[in-house]
Amino acid sequence: MKDIRMVHTAGVDLITHNHIRLTVSIPTVKSSVESQGSVVIPKLSGEGHSVQEASMNLQKVVSQHMDLRETRILLVNRKFAEHNLYEGLDFFYREAHYPVNVYIAVTDSSAQDIVQLQVEDRSLISEYLYDLLISSEEQGLIPNSAPYLIMPVMATTGIDNVLPYIRKSSLKDRAMVDGVALFHDAKMTGHLNNVYSKMFVMFMNTKTYGSLTEKIGAKDTYNTFMFRTSGHHIKLNTKGRIQADLYTSITCELIDNPSGVRIKKSDTDEMERQLEQLLTKRAEEMLSQLQQANCDGLGIGQRIKGMNDNLWKKMNWNEQYPHIKMVPHIEVKIENHGLLN
C-alpha cells in the first residue's frame, strides 16, 4: 500500500480532436510531526493523444504508481461522449484491477471542473458524486442500472445505454444531476432533462419511486404526490408497421394541498384523470426524443428479437427503430390524499 496511490475519481475530457485530458483525485494520508495523519486530496491532470498517453504523462508527476482498484466515479465530458464513449472507457476496462461496478456519468462541460469541486460537507469528491447518483436513483430521476453492463450493451444491437448527465450547479462547488444522456452504439446522440428522464424511468421494467409536483389542484395551486410504479409491460405488434404499446401503473399519495380546499372523492377522480393526460402527453414527448436520438434505451429491439427471430434477421433495426410507432399507456390511482382531508 505504501508504494501506490489510489485513484477514487477520474474525469476524461476531449479538448480538441486527439487531444485528451485525464484528471484524477488521489486521497493521501499526510503524516505530521505529532505522528498524526491528515488526509490531503491532490487533484492532478495529464494530457495526451489518448487516455493511455494522458495517464502516462500524469504518472510522471505522481510520486508513486496510480492504482485504479478503488475508483468509484468515472466522468466523461459530453464532447468525448459524442465523439466515441468506447475510446474513453477502453483504457480503464483494460486495467486488470479496475472495478466493474464504477459509476459512469457524462458531464455537460468539463469533467475536470467536476473532479476539482471542493464540497464542504464531504472530504472526498468521490463520496459526494456517488451519493448524488444514488439519491437520484432513489428519487426516480435516473435509471437504477448496473454499471458493469455498459460495455456489453454498447456492443449489442437492439438496446442502447442511458447514463446519468451531470452539470455544475449555480451553487458554489456543487454539481447536479440533469437527467440522462442518450446513446446509440458508442456515441451520445441526445439528452433527456429531469422531467423526461423521470418519465423514462417510469417505463423501465423495475418498480420505481419518486415525487411529482403538478398544477392540477384547486385554485390553480401546485400539488405534490409521492408515487410508485408497477405493472410494467410492453405489447408488440409486428404485422405491418411495428407498434410498441408501453404500459405502466402509477400509485400516488397526495402529500400537500396548498389550496386549503377539502378534497372529495370526485376531486380525487378528476386529479387522476388530469394526471393521466399530463403524464401521457409527457411520455409521448419522451419517446419521441428517444427515437430522434435513435436510442433504444427501453430495449424494444431485444424484445422483438426474442419474440420473432426470423423477422429480426430481416430487419435493419438501426434504420427502422426511429420510425416504429410507440404508444404510452399510463394508469394513475390516488390512494391517499392526506389526513387533513
mmCIF file of N, CA and C in Angstrom, residues 85-147:
data_model
loop_
_atom_site.group_PDB
_atom_site.id
_atom_site.type_symbol
_atom_site.label_atom_id
_atom_site.label_comp_id
_atom_site.label_asym_id
_atom_site.label_seq_id
_atom_site.Cartn_x
_atom_site.Cartn_y
_atom_site.Cartn_z
ATOM 1 N N LEU A 85 -17.699 7.098 -26.874
ATOM 2 C CA LEU A 85 -17.556 6.750 -25.460
ATOM 3 C C LEU A 85 -16.591 5.586 -25.271
ATOM 4 N N TYR A 86 -16.568 4.660 -26.223
ATOM 5 C CA TYR A 86 -15.699 3.489 -26.076
ATOM 6 C C TYR A 86 -14.236 3.896 -25.903
ATOM 7 N N GLU A 87 -13.807 4.895 -26.660
ATOM 8 C CA GLU A 87 -12.410 5.341 -26.556
ATOM 9 C C GLU A 87 -12.098 5.865 -25.161
ATOM 10 N N GLY A 88 -13.105 6.444 -24.497
ATOM 11 C CA GLY A 88 -12.894 6.947 -23.151
ATOM 12 C C GLY A 88 -12.856 5.863 -22.099
ATOM 13 N N LEU A 89 -13.483 4.706 -22.396
ATOM 14 C CA LEU A 89 -13.562 3.628 -21.411
ATOM 15 C C LEU A 89 -12.526 2.532 -21.624
ATOM 16 N N ASP A 90 -11.987 2.434 -22.844
ATOM 17 C CA ASP A 90 -11.103 1.321 -23.184
ATOM 18 C C ASP A 90 -9.924 1.211 -22.227
ATOM 19 N N PHE A 91 -9.282 2.329 -21.922
ATOM 20 C CA PHE A 91 -8.118 2.319 -21.035
ATOM 21 C C PHE A 91 -8.469 1.728 -19.671
ATOM 22 N N PHE A 92 -9.615 2.117 -19.132
ATOM 23 C CA PHE A 92 -9.996 1.677 -17.791
ATOM 24 C C PHE A 92 -10.376 0.199 -17.773
ATOM 25 N N TYR A 93 -11.121 -0.248 -18.771
ATOM 26 C CA TYR A 93 -11.551 -1.638 -18.783
ATOM 27 C C TYR A 93 -10.405 -2.608 -19.074
ATOM 28 N N ARG A 94 -9.328 -2.132 -19.656
ATOM 29 C CA ARG A 94 -8.170 -2.996 -19.888
ATOM 30 C C ARG A 94 -7.304 -3.138 -18.647
ATOM 31 N N GLU A 95 -7.477 -2.226 -17.686
ATOM 32 C CA GLU A 95 -6.709 -2.286 -16.445
ATOM 33 C C GLU A 95 -7.183 -3.472 -15.607
ATOM 34 N N ALA A 96 -6.250 -4.349 -15.239
ATOM 35 C CA ALA A 96 -6.608 -5.605 -14.558
ATOM 36 C C ALA A 96 -7.351 -5.376 -13.250
ATOM 37 N N HIS A 97 -6.992 -4.332 -12.502
ATOM 38 C CA HIS A 97 -7.595 -4.112 -11.186
ATOM 39 C C HIS A 97 -8.756 -3.124 -11.219
ATOM 40 N N TYR A 98 -9.163 -2.694 -12.404
ATOM 41 C CA TYR A 98 -10.250 -1.710 -12.484
ATOM 42 C C TYR A 98 -11.566 -2.368 -12.093
ATOM 43 N N PRO A 99 -12.310 -1.810 -11.121
ATOM 44 C CA PRO A 99 -13.571 -2.427 -10.679
ATOM 45 C C PRO A 99 -14.665 -2.266 -11.726
ATOM 46 N N VAL A 100 -15.501 -3.289 -11.872
ATOM 47 C CA VAL A 100 -16.536 -3.256 -12.906
ATOM 48 C C VAL A 100 -17.788 -2.509 -12.455
ATOM 49 N N ASN A 101 -17.873 -2.168 -11.176
ATOM 50 C CA ASN A 101 -19.086 -1.507 -10.675
ATOM 51 C C ASN A 101 -18.911 -0.005 -10.490
ATOM 52 N N VAL A 102 -18.004 0.595 -11.245
ATOM 53 C CA VAL A 102 -17.779 2.037 -11.178
ATOM 54 C C VAL A 102 -18.968 2.764 -11.813
ATOM 55 N N TYR A 103 -19.428 3.830 -11.159
ATOM 56 C CA TYR A 103 -20.485 4.648 -11.742
ATOM 57 C C TYR A 103 -19.890 5.550 -12.813
ATOM 58 N N ILE A 104 -20.492 5.519 -13.992
ATOM 59 C CA ILE A 104 -20.027 6.317 -15.121
ATOM 60 C C ILE A 104 -21.098 7.351 -15.449
ATOM 61 N N ALA A 105 -20.689 8.605 -15.591
ATOM 62 C CA ALA A 105 -21.625 9.680 -15.892
ATOM 63 C C ALA A 105 -21.017 10.614 -16.922
ATOM 64 N N VAL A 106 -21.897 11.308 -17.654
ATOM 65 C CA VAL A 106 -21.475 12.292 -18.654
ATOM 66 C C VAL A 106 -21.626 13.679 -18.049
ATOM 67 N N THR A 107 -20.616 14.521 -18.238
ATOM 68 C CA THR A 107 -20.681 15.887 -17.731
ATOM 69 C C THR A 107 -21.014 16.854 -18.860
ATOM 70 N N ASP A 108 -21.759 17.886 -18.530
ATOM 71 C CA ASP A 108 -22.219 18.845 -19.536
ATOM 72 C C ASP A 108 -21.057 19.599 -20.170
ATOM 73 N N SER A 109 -20.080 19.987 -19.365
ATOM 74 C CA SER A 109 -18.924 20.710 -19.905
ATOM 75 C C SER A 109 -17.653 19.946 -19.581
ATOM 76 N N SER A 110 -16.850 20.472 -18.657
ATOM 77 C CA SER A 110 -15.564 19.850 -18.358
ATOM 78 C C SER A 110 -15.669 18.865 -17.201
ATOM 79 N N ALA A 111 -15.197 17.647 -17.405
ATOM 80 C CA ALA A 111 -15.133 16.673 -16.314
ATOM 81 C C ALA A 111 -14.129 17.129 -15.261
ATOM 82 N N GLN A 112 -13.085 17.813 -15.681
ATOM 83 C CA GLN A 112 -12.079 18.324 -14.747
ATOM 84 C C GLN A 112 -12.718 19.263 -13.729
ATOM 85 N N ASP A 113 -13.634 20.127 -14.173
ATOM 86 C CA ASP A 113 -14.279 21.073 -13.263
ATOM 87 C C ASP A 113 -15.058 20.344 -12.165
ATOM 88 N N ILE A 114 -15.680 19.224 -12.511
ATOM 89 C CA ILE A 114 -16.453 18.472 -11.522
ATOM 90 C C ILE A 114 -15.513 17.763 -10.544
ATOM 91 N N VAL A 115 -14.447 17.153 -11.060
ATOM 92 C CA VAL A 115 -13.497 16.450 -10.190
ATOM 93 C C VAL A 115 -12.857 17.412 -9.198
ATOM 94 N N GLN A 116 -12.654 18.655 -9.601
ATOM 95 C CA GLN A 116 -11.957 19.617 -8.763
ATOM 96 C C GLN A 116 -12.875 20.399 -7.815
ATOM 97 N N LEU A 117 -14.145 20.034 -7.743
ATOM 98 C CA LEU A 117 -15.050 20.705 -6.808
ATOM 99 C C LEU A 117 -14.581 20.493 -5.370
ATOM 100 N N GLN A 118 -14.708 21.540 -4.543
ATOM 101 C CA GLN A 118 -14.358 21.465 -3.123
ATOM 102 C C GLN A 118 -15.659 21.491 -2.321
ATOM 103 N N VAL A 119 -16.255 20.327 -2.112
ATOM 104 C CA VAL A 119 -17.557 20.240 -1.441
ATOM 105 C C VAL A 119 -17.357 20.309 0.070
ATOM 106 N N GLU A 120 -18.076 21.220 0.716
ATOM 107 C CA GLU A 120 -17.846 21.480 2.129
ATOM 108 C C GLU A 120 -18.194 20.298 3.033
ATOM 109 N N ASP A 121 -19.279 19.593 2.727
ATOM 110 C CA ASP A 121 -19.740 18.539 3.636
ATOM 111 C C ASP A 121 -19.220 17.157 3.270
ATOM 112 N N ARG A 122 -18.258 17.077 2.369
ATOM 113 C CA ARG A 122 -17.650 15.792 2.016
ATOM 114 C C ARG A 122 -16.144 15.997 1.886
ATOM 115 N N SER A 123 -15.380 15.105 2.483
ATOM 116 C CA SER A 123 -13.932 15.203 2.340
ATOM 117 C C SER A 123 -13.478 14.688 0.977
ATOM 118 N N LEU A 124 -14.223 13.746 0.401
ATOM 119 C CA LEU A 124 -13.859 13.158 -0.885
ATOM 120 C C LEU A 124 -14.907 13.495 -1.931
ATOM 121 N N ILE A 125 -14.479 13.946 -3.100
ATOM 122 C CA ILE A 125 -15.410 14.237 -4.177
ATOM 123 C C ILE A 125 -16.082 12.959 -4.658
ATOM 124 N N SER A 126 -15.395 11.818 -4.545
ATOM 125 C CA SER A 126 -15.995 10.541 -4.953
ATOM 126 C C SER A 126 -17.201 10.206 -4.093
ATOM 127 N N GLU A 127 -17.120 10.485 -2.780
ATOM 128 C CA GLU A 127 -18.251 10.229 -1.890
ATOM 129 C C GLU A 127 -19.435 11.114 -2.263
ATOM 130 N N TYR A 128 -19.153 12.380 -2.541
ATOM 131 C CA TYR A 128 -20.220 13.322 -2.887
ATOM 132 C C TYR A 128 -20.925 12.896 -4.172
ATOM 133 N N LEU A 129 -20.164 12.596 -5.222
ATOM 134 C CA LEU A 129 -20.761 12.229 -6.505
ATOM 135 C C LEU A 129 -21.481 10.891 -6.416
ATOM 136 N N TYR A 130 -20.904 9.947 -5.683
ATOM 137 C CA TYR A 130 -21.545 8.633 -5.517
ATOM 138 C C TYR A 130 -22.903 8.794 -4.829
ATOM 139 N N ASP A 131 -22.943 9.541 -3.720
ATOM 140 C CA ASP A 131 -24.203 9.749 -3.004
ATOM 141 C C ASP A 131 -25.199 10.533 -3.847
ATOM 142 N N LEU A 132 -24.694 11.473 -4.671
ATOM 143 C CA LEU A 132 -25.562 12.245 -5.553
ATOM 144 C C LEU A 132 -26.266 11.342 -6.561
ATOM 145 N N LEU A 133 -25.529 10.399 -7.135
ATOM 146 C CA LEU A 133 -26.119 9.485 -8.112
ATOM 147 C C LEU A 133 -27.064 8.487 -7.454
ATOM 148 N N ILE A 134 -26.685 7.979 -6.284
ATOM 149 C CA ILE A 134 -27.550 7.033 -5.581
ATOM 150 C C ILE A 134 -28.872 7.698 -5.189
ATOM 151 N N SER A 135 -28.818 8.922 -4.650
ATOM 152 C CA SER A 135 -30.045 9.614 -4.252
ATOM 153 C C SER A 135 -30.926 9.918 -5.465
ATOM 154 N N SER A 136 -30.302 10.207 -6.620
ATOM 155 C CA SER A 136 -31.084 10.458 -7.842
ATOM 156 C C SER A 136 -31.771 9.185 -8.317
ATOM 157 N N GLU A 137 -31.125 8.046 -8.150
ATOM 158 C CA GLU A 137 -31.775 6.770 -8.452
ATOM 159 C C GLU A 137 -32.971 6.543 -7.534
ATOM 160 N N GLU A 138 -32.781 6.808 -6.244
ATOM 161 C CA GLU A 138 -33.847 6.572 -5.268
ATOM 162 C C GLU A 138 -35.031 7.504 -5.488
ATOM 163 N N GLN A 139 -34.792 8.691 -6.067
ATOM 164 C CA GLN A 139 -35.869 9.636 -6.342
ATOM 165 C C GLN A 139 -36.521 9.398 -7.694
ATOM 166 N N GLY A 140 -36.056 8.389 -8.430
ATOM 167 C CA GLY A 140 -36.639 8.088 -9.730
ATOM 168 C C GLY A 140 -36.239 9.053 -10.825
ATOM 169 N N LEU A 141 -35.117 9.782 -10.650
ATOM 170 C CA LEU A 141 -34.669 10.728 -11.668
ATOM 171 C C LEU A 141 -33.844 10.055 -12.755
ATOM 172 N N ILE A 142 -33.086 9.024 -12.391
ATOM 173 C CA ILE A 142 -32.249 8.305 -13.343
ATOM 174 C C ILE A 142 -32.455 6.813 -13.139
ATOM 175 N N PRO A 143 -32.176 5.994 -14.148
ATOM 176 C CA PRO A 143 -32.379 4.546 -14.004
ATOM 177 C C PRO A 143 -31.451 3.932 -12.970
ATOM 178 N N ASN A 144 -31.950 2.940 -12.289
ATOM 179 C CA ASN A 144 -31.131 2.147 -11.368
ATOM 180 C C ASN A 144 -30.543 0.996 -12.173
ATOM 181 N N SER A 145 -29.423 1.275 -12.832
ATOM 182 C CA SER A 145 -28.850 0.313 -13.772
ATOM 183 C C SER A 145 -27.540 -0.248 -13.253
ATOM 184 N N ALA A 146 -27.081 -1.309 -13.884
ATOM 185 C CA ALA A 146 -25.845 -1.972 -13.483
ATOM 186 C C ALA A 146 -24.681 -1.394 -14.294
ATOM 187 N N PRO A 147 -23.718 -0.725 -13.649
ATOM 188 C CA PRO A 147 -22.617 -0.102 -14.396
ATOM 189 C C PRO A 147 -21.808 -1.083 -15.228
#
